mmCIF file of C-alpha atoms in Angstrom:
data_model
loop_
_atom_site.group_PDB
_atom_site.id
_atom_site.type_symbol
_atom_site.label_atom_id
_atom_site.label_comp_id
_atom_site.label_asym_id
_atom_site.label_seq_id
_atom_site.Cartn_x
_atom_site.Cartn_y
_atom_site.Cartn_z
ATOM 1 C CA UNK A 1 11.534 -32.982 0.998
ATOM 2 C CA UNK A 2 14.879 -31.961 2.331
ATOM 3 C CA UNK A 3 17.557 -29.572 1.254
ATOM 4 C CA UNK A 4 20.479 -31.803 0.396
ATOM 5 C CA UNK A 5 22.930 -29.392 -1.222
ATOM 6 C CA UNK A 6 23.252 -25.693 -1.740
ATOM 7 C CA UNK A 7 25.195 -24.841 -4.832
ATOM 8 C CA UNK A 8 26.729 -21.541 -5.838
ATOM 9 C CA UNK A 9 27.685 -23.003 -9.194
ATOM 10 C CA UNK A 10 24.023 -23.363 -10.212
ATOM 11 C CA UNK A 11 24.217 -20.171 -12.255
ATOM 12 C CA UNK A 12 26.861 -21.752 -14.490
ATOM 13 C CA UNK A 13 24.585 -24.731 -15.110
ATOM 14 C CA UNK A 14 21.600 -22.513 -15.793
ATOM 15 C CA UNK A 15 23.590 -20.338 -18.210
ATOM 16 C CA UNK A 16 24.869 -23.413 -20.048
ATOM 17 C CA UNK A 17 21.340 -24.768 -20.337
ATOM 18 C CA UNK A 18 22.180 -27.975 -18.475
ATOM 19 C CA UNK A 19 19.141 -27.564 -16.262
ATOM 20 C CA UNK A 20 15.783 -28.012 -17.907
ATOM 21 C CA UNK A 21 14.327 -24.619 -17.035
ATOM 22 C CA UNK A 22 10.958 -24.160 -18.649
ATOM 23 C CA UNK A 23 9.748 -20.854 -20.075
ATOM 24 C CA UNK A 24 7.071 -19.574 -17.705
ATOM 25 C CA UNK A 25 5.108 -18.148 -20.657
ATOM 26 C CA UNK A 26 5.206 -21.410 -22.652
ATOM 27 C CA UNK A 27 2.064 -23.502 -22.935
ATOM 28 C CA UNK A 28 4.201 -26.579 -22.230
ATOM 29 C CA UNK A 29 5.481 -24.998 -19.045
ATOM 30 C CA UNK A 30 5.716 -27.038 -15.865
ATOM 31 C CA UNK A 31 6.941 -24.000 -13.936
ATOM 32 C CA UNK A 32 4.459 -21.245 -13.282
ATOM 33 C CA UNK A 33 4.623 -17.806 -11.787
ATOM 34 C CA UNK A 34 1.893 -17.078 -9.283
ATOM 35 C CA UNK A 35 0.154 -13.779 -8.513
ATOM 36 C CA UNK A 36 1.027 -12.028 -5.268
ATOM 37 C CA UNK A 37 -0.953 -13.182 -2.257
ATOM 38 C CA UNK A 38 -3.341 -10.806 -0.537
ATOM 39 C CA UNK A 39 -3.079 -10.242 3.209
ATOM 40 C CA UNK A 40 -6.202 -11.079 5.156
ATOM 41 C CA UNK A 41 -7.244 -10.993 8.802
ATOM 42 C CA UNK A 42 -6.595 -14.118 10.846
ATOM 43 C CA UNK A 43 -9.655 -16.345 10.950
ATOM 44 C CA UNK A 44 -11.195 -14.966 7.777
ATOM 45 C CA UNK A 45 -12.081 -17.142 4.817
ATOM 46 C CA UNK A 46 -9.463 -17.408 2.076
ATOM 47 C CA UNK A 47 -9.652 -14.781 -0.646
ATOM 48 C CA UNK A 48 -8.645 -17.306 -3.289
ATOM 49 C CA UNK A 49 -9.909 -20.738 -4.216
ATOM 50 C CA UNK A 50 -6.956 -21.912 -6.294
ATOM 51 C CA UNK A 51 -3.443 -22.908 -5.370
ATOM 52 C CA UNK A 52 -0.976 -21.735 -4.358
ATOM 53 C CA UNK A 53 -2.300 -21.068 -0.903
ATOM 54 C CA UNK A 54 -1.810 -17.629 0.635
ATOM 55 C CA UNK A 55 1.665 -17.243 2.094
ATOM 56 C CA UNK A 56 2.046 -17.047 5.874
ATOM 57 C CA UNK A 57 1.627 -13.543 7.261
ATOM 58 C CA UNK A 58 4.819 -11.619 7.920
ATOM 59 C CA UNK A 59 5.560 -11.234 11.641
ATOM 60 C CA UNK A 60 5.851 -7.731 13.011
ATOM 61 C CA UNK A 61 9.472 -6.569 13.347
ATOM 62 C CA UNK A 62 10.875 -7.209 16.814
ATOM 63 C CA UNK A 63 13.797 -4.831 16.337
ATOM 64 C CA UNK A 64 13.126 -1.188 15.621
ATOM 65 C CA UNK A 65 16.193 0.983 15.493
ATOM 66 C CA UNK A 66 16.410 3.833 12.990
ATOM 67 C CA UNK A 67 20.217 3.576 12.978
ATOM 68 C CA UNK A 68 20.095 0.046 11.496
ATOM 69 C CA UNK A 69 20.433 -0.583 7.802
ATOM 70 C CA UNK A 70 17.333 -1.582 5.843
ATOM 71 C CA UNK A 71 15.791 -5.070 6.335
ATOM 72 C CA UNK A 72 16.094 -7.771 3.635
ATOM 73 C CA UNK A 73 14.623 -7.296 0.182
ATOM 74 C CA UNK A 74 12.279 -9.655 -1.660
ATOM 75 C CA UNK A 75 14.204 -12.536 -3.304
ATOM 76 C CA UNK A 76 13.598 -13.548 -6.915
ATOM 77 C CA UNK A 77 12.928 -17.291 -7.075
ATOM 78 C CA UNK A 78 13.407 -19.863 -9.870
ATOM 79 C CA UNK A 79 12.401 -23.531 -9.818
ATOM 80 C CA UNK A 80 13.603 -26.304 -12.140
ATOM 81 C CA UNK A 81 13.183 -30.070 -12.347
ATOM 82 C CA UNK A 82 16.422 -32.070 -12.459
ATOM 83 C CA UNK A 83 17.123 -35.799 -12.611
ATOM 84 C CA UNK A 84 17.420 -36.238 -8.837
ATOM 85 C CA UNK A 85 14.783 -33.738 -7.680
ATOM 86 C CA UNK A 86 14.021 -30.037 -7.897
ATOM 87 C CA UNK A 87 16.469 -27.136 -7.918
ATOM 88 C CA UNK A 88 15.243 -24.015 -6.178
ATOM 89 C CA UNK A 89 17.465 -21.024 -6.948
ATOM 90 C CA UNK A 90 17.203 -17.402 -5.914
ATOM 91 C CA UNK A 91 18.868 -14.039 -6.081
ATOM 92 C CA UNK A 92 18.514 -10.847 -4.075
ATOM 93 C CA UNK A 93 19.623 -7.370 -5.064
ATOM 94 C CA UNK A 94 21.954 -6.699 -2.129
ATOM 95 C CA UNK A 95 23.009 -3.096 -1.590
ATOM 96 C CA UNK A 96 25.202 -1.409 1.038
ATOM 97 C CA UNK A 97 21.978 0.117 2.433
ATOM 98 C CA UNK A 98 20.644 -3.321 3.441
ATOM 99 C CA UNK A 99 21.708 -5.309 6.476
ATOM 100 C CA UNK A 100 23.712 -8.527 6.113
ATOM 101 C CA UNK A 101 21.650 -11.680 5.528
ATOM 102 C CA UNK A 102 21.864 -14.297 8.297
ATOM 103 C CA UNK A 103 19.811 -17.006 6.559
ATOM 104 C CA UNK A 104 17.177 -17.767 3.964
ATOM 105 C CA UNK A 105 13.984 -19.582 4.943
ATOM 106 C CA UNK A 106 12.636 -21.954 2.298
ATOM 107 C CA UNK A 107 8.917 -22.828 2.396
ATOM 108 C CA UNK A 108 7.044 -25.422 0.324
ATOM 109 C CA UNK A 109 4.000 -27.658 0.152
ATOM 110 C CA UNK A 110 2.587 -30.460 -1.980
ATOM 111 C CA UNK A 111 -0.739 -29.550 -3.563
ATOM 112 C CA UNK A 112 -3.650 -31.804 -2.634
ATOM 113 C CA UNK A 113 -7.439 -31.727 -2.788
ATOM 114 C CA UNK A 114 -7.466 -29.641 0.393
ATOM 115 C CA UNK A 115 -8.620 -26.055 -0.098
ATOM 116 C CA UNK A 116 -5.800 -23.498 -0.253
ATOM 117 C CA UNK A 117 -4.836 -22.444 3.253
ATOM 118 C CA UNK A 118 -1.867 -20.651 4.765
ATOM 119 C CA UNK A 119 -1.371 -23.679 7.029
ATOM 120 C CA UNK A 120 -0.296 -25.781 4.016
ATOM 121 C CA UNK A 121 3.012 -23.910 3.790
ATOM 122 C CA UNK A 122 5.781 -25.627 5.765
ATOM 123 C CA UNK A 123 9.294 -24.385 6.378
ATOM 124 C CA UNK A 124 11.592 -26.825 4.584
ATOM 125 C CA UNK A 125 14.651 -25.384 6.271
ATOM 126 C CA UNK A 126 17.063 -22.544 6.842
ATOM 127 C CA UNK A 127 19.877 -22.022 4.351
ATOM 128 C CA UNK A 128 23.027 -20.142 5.337
ATOM 129 C CA UNK A 129 23.914 -17.416 2.840
ATOM 130 C CA UNK A 130 26.634 -17.943 0.264
ATOM 131 C CA UNK A 131 27.623 -15.855 -2.720
ATOM 132 C CA UNK A 132 24.520 -15.013 -4.753
ATOM 133 C CA UNK A 133 22.799 -16.352 -6.725
ATOM 134 C CA UNK A 134 22.196 -19.389 -4.523
ATOM 135 C CA UNK A 135 20.532 -22.715 -5.191
ATOM 136 C CA UNK A 136 19.350 -25.719 -3.245
ATOM 137 C CA UNK A 137 18.586 -29.190 -4.593
ATOM 138 C CA UNK A 138 15.546 -30.783 -2.964
ATOM 139 C CA UNK A 139 14.818 -34.510 -3.169
ATOM 140 C CA UNK A 140 12.148 -37.007 -2.081
ATOM 141 C CA UNK A 141 9.250 -35.789 -4.228
ATOM 142 C CA UNK A 142 6.292 -37.848 -5.432
ATOM 143 C CA UNK A 143 5.821 -37.898 -9.210
ATOM 144 C CA UNK A 144 2.454 -36.718 -10.483
ATOM 145 C CA UNK A 145 2.107 -33.950 -7.887
ATOM 146 C CA UNK A 146 2.404 -30.170 -8.001
ATOM 147 C CA UNK A 147 4.693 -28.475 -5.489
ATOM 148 C CA UNK A 148 4.750 -24.814 -4.474
ATOM 149 C CA UNK A 149 7.821 -22.913 -3.230
ATOM 150 C CA UNK A 150 8.634 -19.534 -1.674
ATOM 151 C CA UNK A 151 11.684 -18.101 0.077
ATOM 152 C CA UNK A 152 12.473 -15.127 2.288
ATOM 153 C CA UNK A 153 15.593 -13.657 3.880
ATOM 154 C CA UNK A 154 16.301 -13.015 7.558
ATOM 155 C CA UNK A 155 18.956 -10.456 8.471
ATOM 156 C CA UNK A 156 21.499 -10.508 11.306
ATOM 157 C CA UNK A 157 19.000 -8.635 13.526
ATOM 158 C CA UNK A 158 16.371 -11.382 12.967
ATOM 159 C CA UNK A 159 14.260 -9.080 10.794
ATOM 160 C CA UNK A 160 12.329 -11.099 8.229
ATOM 161 C CA UNK A 161 12.059 -9.822 4.676
ATOM 162 C CA UNK A 162 9.141 -10.322 2.289
ATOM 163 C CA UNK A 163 8.479 -13.661 0.615
ATOM 164 C CA UNK A 164 9.462 -14.179 -2.980
ATOM 165 C CA UNK A 165 6.674 -14.615 -5.483
ATOM 166 C CA UNK A 166 5.536 -18.251 -5.049
ATOM 167 C CA UNK A 167 6.492 -20.630 -7.865
ATOM 168 C CA UNK A 168 5.047 -24.031 -8.691
ATOM 169 C CA UNK A 169 6.287 -27.103 -10.495
ATOM 170 C CA UNK A 170 4.391 -30.174 -11.672
ATOM 171 C CA UNK A 171 6.402 -33.380 -11.467
ATOM 172 C CA UNK A 172 4.908 -35.504 -14.205
ATOM 173 C CA UNK A 173 5.139 -39.303 -14.260
#
């Protein structure tokens, strides 16, 4: 997987219905919303036995200054299959009370027979912020597999915000 293009215009495509977004509530859905992941102590057994795996733990803030604006908020993620791959799009409710975003960190993994584990999540890459909502087209997927995605924001003080709710997509043959 690699992020090959980040597109601000994705919203226009989504609004026009060009992208094949699937209703999360539909029985025919290939996109699914996942429950929030529970935090657990390092070295403990997983609290869940189904995918997606628990998200990586959030690092402790390295910058603590009460005069700074608030750290990043939780992004809202969407995932859609397109002809040449998967479009991952997101939005964040930016307010003047929150610090400027320096980058977004996109995480993903391909589901396998391995038990769900935080170590399955891999950082796909960092995406520089553009006008929201943002989108990234990912390519090089294997058909017949389920992929899981999550994203988080990092502000200009390197403070990491919470992960989005993980989303999954099944790429059928």
